[in-house]
GROMACS .gro file of N, CA and C in nm:
model
  372
    1MET      N    1  -5.774 -10.935 -13.330
    1MET     CA    2  -5.674 -10.999 -13.249
    1MET      C    3  -5.666 -11.149 -13.277
    2PHE      N    4  -5.778 -11.215 -13.294
    2PHE     CA    5  -5.779 -11.360 -13.312
    2PHE      C    6  -5.801 -11.397 -13.458
    3THR      N    7  -5.734 -11.501 -13.502
    3THR     CA    8  -5.759 -11.554 -13.636
    3THR      C    9  -5.870 -11.657 -13.635
    4HIS      N   10  -5.874 -11.735 -13.524
    4HIS     CA   11  -5.978 -11.836 -13.514
    4HIS      C   12  -5.995 -11.882 -13.369
    5VAL      N   13  -6.106 -11.945 -13.346
    5VAL     CA   14  -6.134 -12.015 -13.221
    5VAL      C   15  -6.171 -12.156 -13.260
    6MET      N   16  -6.109 -12.255 -13.194
    6MET     CA   17  -6.136 -12.396 -13.222
    6MET      C   18  -6.198 -12.456 -13.097
    7ILE      N   19  -6.311 -12.522 -13.114
    7ILE     CA   20  -6.373 -12.593 -13.003
    7ILE      C   21  -6.402 -12.737 -13.045
    8GLY      N   22  -6.410 -12.823 -12.946
    8GLY     CA   23  -6.436 -12.964 -12.973
    8GLY      C   24  -6.583 -12.999 -12.965
    9SER      N   25  -6.619 -13.103 -13.038
    9SER     CA   26  -6.755 -13.155 -13.034
    9SER      C   27  -6.749 -13.307 -13.043
   10ASN      N   28  -6.842 -13.372 -12.977
   10ASN     CA   29  -6.854 -13.516 -12.986
   10ASN      C   30  -6.951 -13.560 -13.095
   11ASP      N   31  -7.023 -13.464 -13.153
   11ASP     CA   32  -7.123 -13.494 -13.257
   11ASP      C   33  -7.129 -13.374 -13.351
   12LEU      N   34  -7.056 -13.380 -13.461
   12LEU     CA   35  -7.047 -13.266 -13.553
   12LEU      C   36  -7.179 -13.233 -13.621
   13GLU      N   37  -7.263 -13.331 -13.647
   13GLU     CA   38  -7.392 -13.300 -13.709
   13GLU      C   39  -7.484 -13.228 -13.611
   14ARG      N   40  -7.481 -13.267 -13.486
   14ARG     CA   41  -7.558 -13.196 -13.383
   14ARG      C   42  -7.504 -13.054 -13.368
   15ALA      N   43  -7.372 -13.039 -13.368
   15ALA     CA   44  -7.311 -12.906 -13.361
   15ALA      C   45  -7.350 -12.822 -13.482
   16ARG      N   46  -7.349 -12.883 -13.601
   16ARG     CA   47  -7.387 -12.810 -13.723
   16ARG      C   48  -7.529 -12.757 -13.712
   17SER      N   49  -7.623 -12.838 -13.665
   17SER     CA   50  -7.762 -12.795 -13.650
   17SER      C   51  -7.770 -12.672 -13.559
   18PHE      N   52  -7.701 -12.677 -13.446
   18PHE     CA   53  -7.701 -12.567 -13.350
   18PHE      C   54  -7.637 -12.441 -13.408
   19TYR      N   55  -7.515 -12.452 -13.459
   19TYR     CA   56  -7.442 -12.335 -13.506
   19TYR      C   57  -7.499 -12.279 -13.636
   20ASP      N   58  -7.546 -12.363 -13.726
   20ASP     CA   59  -7.612 -12.311 -13.847
   20ASP      C   60  -7.731 -12.224 -13.808
   21ALA      N   61  -7.811 -12.271 -13.715
   21ALA     CA   62  -7.930 -12.197 -13.672
   21ALA      C   63  -7.893 -12.067 -13.601
   22THR      N   64  -7.795 -12.073 -13.511
   22THR     CA   65  -7.762 -11.952 -13.435
   22THR      C   66  -7.693 -11.848 -13.522
   23PHE      N   67  -7.606 -11.890 -13.613
   23PHE     CA   68  -7.541 -11.792 -13.701
   23PHE      C   69  -7.639 -11.737 -13.804
   24ALA      N   70  -7.732 -11.818 -13.851
   24ALA     CA   71  -7.835 -11.767 -13.943
   24ALA      C   72  -7.918 -11.660 -13.874
   25ALA      N   73  -7.946 -11.678 -13.745
   25ALA     CA   74  -8.023 -11.579 -13.668
   25ALA      C   75  -7.950 -11.445 -13.660
   26LEU      N   76  -7.817 -11.448 -13.672
   26LEU     CA   77  -7.737 -11.326 -13.669
   26LEU      C   78  -7.709 -11.271 -13.809
   27GLY      N   79  -7.764 -11.336 -13.912
   27GLY     CA   80  -7.742 -11.293 -14.048
   27GLY      C   81  -7.620 -11.356 -14.113
   28GLY      N   82  -7.564 -11.458 -14.048
   28GLY     CA   83  -7.445 -11.526 -14.101
   28GLY      C   84  -7.480 -11.642 -14.191
   29ARG      N   85  -7.376 -11.707 -14.239
   29ARG     CA   86  -7.391 -11.821 -14.330
   29ARG      C   87  -7.375 -11.952 -14.254
   30HIS      N   88  -7.423 -12.058 -14.317
   30HIS     CA   89  -7.405 -12.192 -14.262
   30HIS      C   90  -7.258 -12.231 -14.268
   31GLY      N   91  -7.220 -12.324 -14.183
   31GLY     CA   92  -7.082 -12.372 -14.181
   31GLY      C   93  -7.054 -12.466 -14.297
   32GLU      N   94  -6.925 -12.483 -14.323
   32GLU     CA   95  -6.881 -12.577 -14.426
   32GLU      C   96  -6.781 -12.673 -14.363
   33MET      N   97  -6.787 -12.798 -14.407
   33MET     CA   98  -6.695 -12.900 -14.359
   33MET      C   99  -6.572 -12.899 -14.448
   34ASP      N  100  -6.453 -12.891 -14.387
   34ASP     CA  101  -6.332 -12.892 -14.469
   34ASP      C  102  -6.284 -13.036 -14.491
   35ALA      N  103  -6.177 -13.051 -14.567
   35ALA     CA  104  -6.125 -13.184 -14.602
   35ALA      C  105  -6.079 -13.263 -14.480
   36ARG      N  106  -6.048 -13.195 -14.371
   36ARG     CA  107  -6.003 -13.263 -14.248
   36ARG      C  108  -6.118 -13.295 -14.154
   37GLY      N  109  -6.243 -13.267 -14.196
   37GLY     CA  110  -6.359 -13.301 -14.114
   37GLY      C  111  -6.391 -13.197 -14.008
   38ARG      N  112  -6.345 -13.074 -14.025
   38ARG     CA  113  -6.374 -12.966 -13.930
   38ARG      C  114  -6.486 -12.881 -13.986
   39LEU      N  115  -6.578 -12.843 -13.900
   39LEU     CA  116  -6.688 -12.756 -13.936
   39LEU      C  117  -6.639 -12.612 -13.919
   40ILE      N  118  -6.651 -12.531 -14.025
   40ILE     CA  119  -6.592 -12.397 -14.021
   40ILE      C  120  -6.697 -12.290 -14.053
   41TYR      N  121  -6.700 -12.188 -13.967
   41TYR     CA  122  -6.784 -12.070 -13.986
   41TYR      C  123  -6.691 -11.952 -14.003
   42ALA      N  124  -6.703 -11.880 -14.115
   42ALA     CA  125  -6.616 -11.766 -14.144
   42ALA      C  126  -6.698 -11.637 -14.143
   43HIS      N  127  -6.637 -11.532 -14.084
   43HIS     CA  128  -6.701 -11.401 -14.082
   43HIS      C  129  -6.595 -11.293 -14.065
   44GLU      N  130  -6.589 -11.202 -14.160
   44GLU     CA  131  -6.499 -11.086 -14.155
   44GLU      C  132  -6.355 -11.125 -14.120
   45GLY      N  133  -6.307 -11.232 -14.180
   45GLY     CA  134  -6.169 -11.274 -14.161
   45GLY      C  135  -6.145 -11.366 -14.042
   46GLY      N  136  -6.241 -11.380 -13.952
   46GLY     CA  137  -6.227 -11.468 -13.838
   46GLY      C  138  -6.297 -11.601 -13.862
   47LEU      N  139  -6.252 -11.703 -13.793
   47LEU     CA  140  -6.310 -11.836 -13.808
   47LEU      C  141  -6.350 -11.894 -13.673
   48LEU      N  142  -6.465 -11.958 -13.669
   48LEU     CA  143  -6.501 -12.047 -13.559
   48LEU      C  144  -6.494 -12.186 -13.619
   49MET      N  145  -6.409 -12.270 -13.562
   49MET     CA  146  -6.389 -12.405 -13.614
   49MET      C  147  -6.431 -12.506 -13.507
   50ILE      N  148  -6.504 -12.608 -13.551
   50ILE     CA  149  -6.554 -12.711 -13.459
   50ILE      C  150  -6.503 -12.845 -13.510
   51THR      N  151  -6.445 -12.922 -13.420
   51THR     CA  152  -6.382 -13.047 -13.461
   51THR      C  153  -6.394 -13.153 -13.353
   52LYS      N  154  -6.381 -13.277 -13.394
   52LYS     CA  155  -6.362 -13.383 -13.296
   52LYS      C  156  -6.218 -13.372 -13.249
   53PRO      N  157  -6.190 -13.392 -13.120
   53PRO     CA  158  -6.053 -13.379 -13.072
   53PRO      C  159  -5.957 -13.472 -13.146
   54ILE      N  160  -5.840 -13.420 -13.181
   54ILE     CA  161  -5.744 -13.498 -13.258
   54ILE      C  162  -5.678 -13.607 -13.175
   55ASP      N  163  -5.688 -13.598 -13.041
   55ASP     CA  164  -5.628 -13.702 -12.957
   55ASP      C  165  -5.720 -13.823 -12.939
   56GLY      N  166  -5.841 -13.816 -12.999
   56GLY     CA  167  -5.934 -13.929 -12.991
   56GLY      C  168  -6.014 -13.936 -12.863
   57LYS      N  169  -5.986 -13.849 -12.768
   57LYS     CA  170  -6.060 -13.848 -12.642
   57LYS      C  171  -6.186 -13.763 -12.658
   58PRO      N  172  -6.283 -13.779 -12.567
   58PRO     CA  173  -6.406 -13.700 -12.578
   58PRO      C  174  -6.381 -13.550 -12.566
   59ALA      N  175  -6.458 -13.472 -12.638
   59ALA     CA  176  -6.454 -13.326 -12.625
   59ALA      C  177  -6.518 -13.287 -12.493
   60THR      N  178  -6.461 -13.189 -12.426
   60THR     CA  179  -6.518 -13.133 -12.304
   60THR      C  180  -6.519 -12.982 -12.314
   61ALA      N  181  -6.612 -12.919 -12.244
   61ALA     CA  182  -6.623 -12.773 -12.246
   61ALA      C  183  -6.516 -12.713 -12.156
   62ALA      N  184  -6.469 -12.594 -12.194
   62ALA     CA  185  -6.368 -12.524 -12.114
   62ALA      C  186  -6.432 -12.473 -11.985
   63ASN      N  187  -6.374 -12.507 -11.873
   63ASN     CA  188  -6.422 -12.459 -11.745
   63ASN      C  189  -6.378 -12.314 -11.728
   64GLY      N  190  -6.473 -12.222 -11.722
   64GLY     CA  191  -6.443 -12.081 -11.709
   64GLY      C  192  -6.432 -12.009 -11.842
   65GLY      N  193  -6.443 -12.081 -11.952
   65GLY     CA  194  -6.431 -12.019 -12.083
   65GLY      C  195  -6.565 -11.974 -12.137
   66THR      N  196  -6.565 -11.864 -12.211
   66THR     CA  197  -6.683 -11.814 -12.280
   66THR      C  198  -6.641 -11.763 -12.416
   67ILE      N  199  -6.717 -11.796 -12.518
   67ILE     CA  200  -6.693 -11.744 -12.653
   67ILE      C  201  -6.797 -11.638 -12.679
   68GLY      N  202  -6.752 -11.515 -12.705
   68GLY     CA  203  -6.841 -11.402 -12.731
   68GLY      C  204  -6.862 -11.381 -12.880
   69ILE      N  205  -6.987 -11.364 -12.919
   69ILE     CA  206  -7.024 -11.345 -13.059
   69ILE      C  207  -7.092 -11.210 -13.072
   70ALA      N  208  -7.043 -11.128 -13.166
   70ALA     CA  209  -7.099 -10.994 -13.186
   70ALA      C  210  -7.234 -11.003 -13.255
   71ALA      N  211  -7.326 -10.922 -13.208
   71ALA     CA  212  -7.459 -10.913 -13.269
   71ALA      C  213  -7.486 -10.767 -13.305
   72ALA      N  214  -7.553 -10.746 -13.416
   72ALA     CA  215  -7.578 -10.611 -13.465
   72ALA      C  216  -7.688 -10.538 -13.387
   73SER      N  217  -7.779 -10.614 -13.326
   73SER     CA  218  -7.892 -10.550 -13.260
   73SER      C  219  -7.948 -10.640 -13.149
   74ARG      N  220  -8.031 -10.579 -13.068
   74ARG     CA  221  -8.104 -10.653 -12.963
   74ARG      C  222  -8.188 -10.764 -13.027
   75ASP      N  223  -8.254 -10.734 -13.139
   75ASP     CA  224  -8.334 -10.836 -13.207
   75ASP      C  225  -8.249 -10.954 -13.252
   76HIS      N  226  -8.126 -10.928 -13.298
   76HIS     CA  227  -8.036 -11.037 -13.336
   76HIS      C  228  -8.001 -11.123 -13.214
   77VAL      N  229  -7.975 -11.060 -13.100
   77VAL     CA  230  -7.944 -11.136 -12.979
   77VAL      C  231  -8.061 -11.226 -12.942
   78LEU      N  232  -8.180 -11.171 -12.946
   78LEU     CA  233  -8.299 -11.250 -12.912
   78LEU      C  234  -8.320 -11.364 -13.011
   79ALA      N  235  -8.301 -11.338 -13.139
   79ALA     CA  236  -8.316 -11.443 -13.241
   79ALA      C  237  -8.209 -11.551 -13.223
   80TRP      N  238  -8.086 -11.511 -13.192
   80TRP     CA  239  -7.976 -11.605 -13.167
   80TRP      C  240  -8.012 -11.697 -13.050
   81HIS      N  241  -8.060 -11.638 -12.942
   81HIS     CA  242  -8.095 -11.714 -12.822
   81HIS      C  243  -8.209 -11.811 -12.851
   82ALA      N  244  -8.311 -11.765 -12.922
   82ALA     CA  245  -8.424 -11.852 -12.956
   82ALA      C  246  -8.381 -11.966 -13.048
   83ALA      N  247  -8.299 -11.935 -13.148
   83ALA     CA  248  -8.251 -12.040 -13.240
   83ALA      C  249  -8.166 -12.141 -13.166
   84GLY      N  250  -8.083 -12.094 -13.075
   84GLY     CA  251  -7.997 -12.185 -12.999
   84GLY      C  252  -8.076 -12.280 -12.910
   85THR      N  253  -8.174 -12.228 -12.838
   85THR     CA  254  -8.252 -12.317 -12.751
   85THR      C  255  -8.339 -12.412 -12.832
   86ALA      N  256  -8.379 -12.371 -12.953
   86ALA     CA  257  -8.460 -12.459 -13.039
   86ALA      C  258  -8.376 -12.567 -13.107
   87HIS      N  259  -8.243 -12.553 -13.105
   87HIS     CA  260  -8.154 -12.648 -13.173
   87HIS      C  261  -8.054 -12.712 -13.078
   88GLY      N  262  -8.098 -12.744 -12.957
   88GLY     CA  263  -8.017 -12.823 -12.866
   88GLY      C  264  -7.934 -12.747 -12.767
   89GLY      N  265  -7.939 -12.613 -12.769
   89GLY     CA  266  -7.866 -12.533 -12.672
   89GLY      C  267  -7.945 -12.518 -12.543
   90THR      N  268  -7.875 -12.478 -12.438
   90THR     CA  269  -7.937 -12.460 -12.307
   90THR      C  270  -7.919 -12.315 -12.263
   91ALA      N  271  -8.030 -12.249 -12.230
   91ALA     CA  272  -8.023 -12.113 -12.177
   91ALA      C  273  -7.957 -12.116 -12.040
   92ILE      N  274  -7.863 -12.026 -12.018
   92ILE     CA  275  -7.795 -12.021 -11.888
   92ILE      C  276  -7.788 -11.877 -11.839
   93GLU      N  277  -7.749 -11.864 -11.714
   93GLU     CA  278  -7.738 -11.735 -11.646
   93GLU      C  279  -7.871 -11.664 -11.648
   94THR      N  280  -7.873 -11.536 -11.679
   94THR     CA  281  -7.999 -11.461 -11.679
   94THR      C  282  -8.067 -11.474 -11.814
   95PRO      N  283  -8.196 -11.441 -11.821
   95PRO     CA  284  -8.258 -11.431 -11.954
   95PRO      C  285  -8.188 -11.319 -12.031
   96PRO      N  286  -8.204 -11.312 -12.164
   96PRO     CA  287  -8.143 -11.203 -12.239
   96PRO      C  288  -8.176 -11.069 -12.171
   97THR      N  289  -8.074 -10.985 -12.155
   97THR     CA  290  -8.092 -10.864 -12.075
   97THR      C  291  -7.997 -10.753 -12.117
   98GLU      N  292  -8.033 -10.631 -12.082
   98GLU     CA  293  -7.945 -10.517 -12.105
   98GLU      C  294  -7.855 -10.500 -11.983
   99ARG      N  295  -7.729 -10.480 -12.007
   99ARG     CA  296  -7.631 -10.456 -11.901
   99ARG      C  297  -7.625 -10.307 -11.869
  100PRO      N  298  -7.569 -10.271 -11.753
  100PRO     CA  299  -7.558 -10.128 -11.717
  100PRO      C  300  -7.484 -10.044 -11.822
  101ASN      N  301  -7.393 -10.104 -11.897
  101ASN     CA  302  -7.319 -10.029 -11.998
  101ASN      C  303  -7.396 -10.015 -12.130
  102GLY      N  304  -7.519 -10.067 -12.135
  102GLY     CA  305  -7.602 -10.057 -12.254
  102GLY      C  306  -7.592 -10.175 -12.350
  103ALA      N  307  -7.498 -10.265 -12.328
  103ALA     CA  308  -7.488 -10.386 -12.412
  103ALA      C  309  -7.607 -10.476 -12.383
  104PHE      N  310  -7.659 -10.540 -12.485
  104PHE     CA  311  -7.766 -10.637 -12.469
  104PHE      C  312  -7.705 -10.775 -12.489
  105VAL      N  313  -7.721 -10.865 -12.391
  105VAL     CA  314  -7.652 -10.994 -12.392
  105VAL      C  315  -7.746 -11.110 -12.367
  106ALA      N  316  -7.705 -11.227 -12.417
  106ALA     CA  317  -7.772 -11.353 -12.388
  106ALA      C  318  -7.666 -11.461 -12.381
  107TYR      N  319  -7.690 -11.562 -12.301
  107TYR     CA  320  -7.595 -11.671 -12.283
  107TYR      C  321  -7.660 -11.806 -12.311
  108LEU      N  322  -7.581 -11.895 -12.372
  108LEU     CA  323  -7.623 -12.033 -12.399
  108LEU      C  324  -7.506 -12.126 -12.377
  109ARG      N  325  -7.537 -12.252 -12.354
  109ARG     CA  326  -7.439 -12.359 -12.370
  109ARG      C  327  -7.478 -12.434 -12.495
  110ASP      N  328  -7.379 -12.463 -12.581
  110ASP     CA  329  -7.408 -12.540 -12.701
  110ASP      C  330  -7.431 -12.686 -12.662
  111PRO      N  331  -7.469 -12.773 -12.756
  111PRO     CA  332  -7.498 -12.912 -12.720
  111PRO      C  333  -7.380 -12.988 -12.657
  112ASP      N  334  -7.257 -12.940 -12.676
  112ASP     CA  335  -7.141 -13.003 -12.612
  112ASP      C  336  -7.102 -12.936 -12.481
  113GLY      N  337  -7.176 -12.833 -12.439
  113GLY     CA  338  -7.150 -12.767 -12.311
  113GLY      C  339  -7.063 -12.644 -12.318
  114ASN      N  340  -7.020 -12.602 -12.438
  114ASN     CA  341  -6.940 -12.481 -12.451
  114ASN      C  342  -7.027 -12.359 -12.421
  115LYS      N  343  -6.972 -12.265 -12.344
  115LYS     CA  344  -7.046 -12.145 -12.305
  115LYS      C  345  -7.027 -12.037 -12.410
  116LEU      N  346  -7.141 -11.982 -12.456
  116LEU     CA  347  -7.142 -11.879 -12.559
  116LEU      C  348  -7.222 -11.759 -12.512
  117THR      N  349  -7.188 -11.643 -12.564
  117THR     CA  350  -7.270 -11.525 -12.544
  117THR      C  351  -7.280 -11.450 -12.675
  118ALA      N  352  -7.397 -11.396 -12.701
  118ALA     CA  353  -7.416 -11.302 -12.812
  118ALA      C  354  -7.447 -11.169 -12.746
  119ARG      N  355  -7.384 -11.062 -12.799
  119ARG     CA  356  -7.403 -10.932 -12.737
  119ARG      C  357  -7.387 -10.821 -12.838
  120THR      N  358  -7.460 -10.714 -12.812
  120THR     CA  359  -7.442 -10.592 -12.888
  120THR      C  360  -7.327 -10.515 -12.823
  121LEU      N  361  -7.277 -10.414 -12.892
  121LEU     CA  362  -7.172 -10.331 -12.836
  121LEU      C  363  -7.230 -10.242 -12.726
  122PRO      N  364  -7.150 -10.210 -12.625
  122PRO     CA  365  -7.197 -10.118 -12.519
  122PRO      C  366  -7.233  -9.982 -12.579
  123THR      N  367  -7.331  -9.916 -12.519
  123THR     CA  368  -7.370  -9.784 -12.566
  123THR      C  369  -7.325  -9.674 -12.471
  124LYS      N  370  -7.272  -9.710 -12.357
  124LYS     CA  371  -7.230  -9.610 -12.257
  124LYS      C  372  -7.082  -9.620 -12.231
   0.00000   0.00000   0.00000
């Protein structure tokens, strides 16, 4: 459904450290900086793009927004969560846990305050 998700950051190198570590924990590749100064992570045709806001104002996290990231296994979710907290992310909500539908989920805020979740597919 989506071609890309774009989020703002006030410090692209700090964001790179966080996202490189969390995507590597999921078996993904490190991000690349494009000619316009945007940090880009590509996977199966979709893009997560991180940029300084083009209006010159500070980046802020979306109130009520969550970006969901697919994980292949419970171990990937746990590795993603550990990598995120080790690279400037903040654990939020519950500890990594299995939901009633069988999905295994974890939540973090990235260093700019964006809310993220990594989760396996539901089994029920």
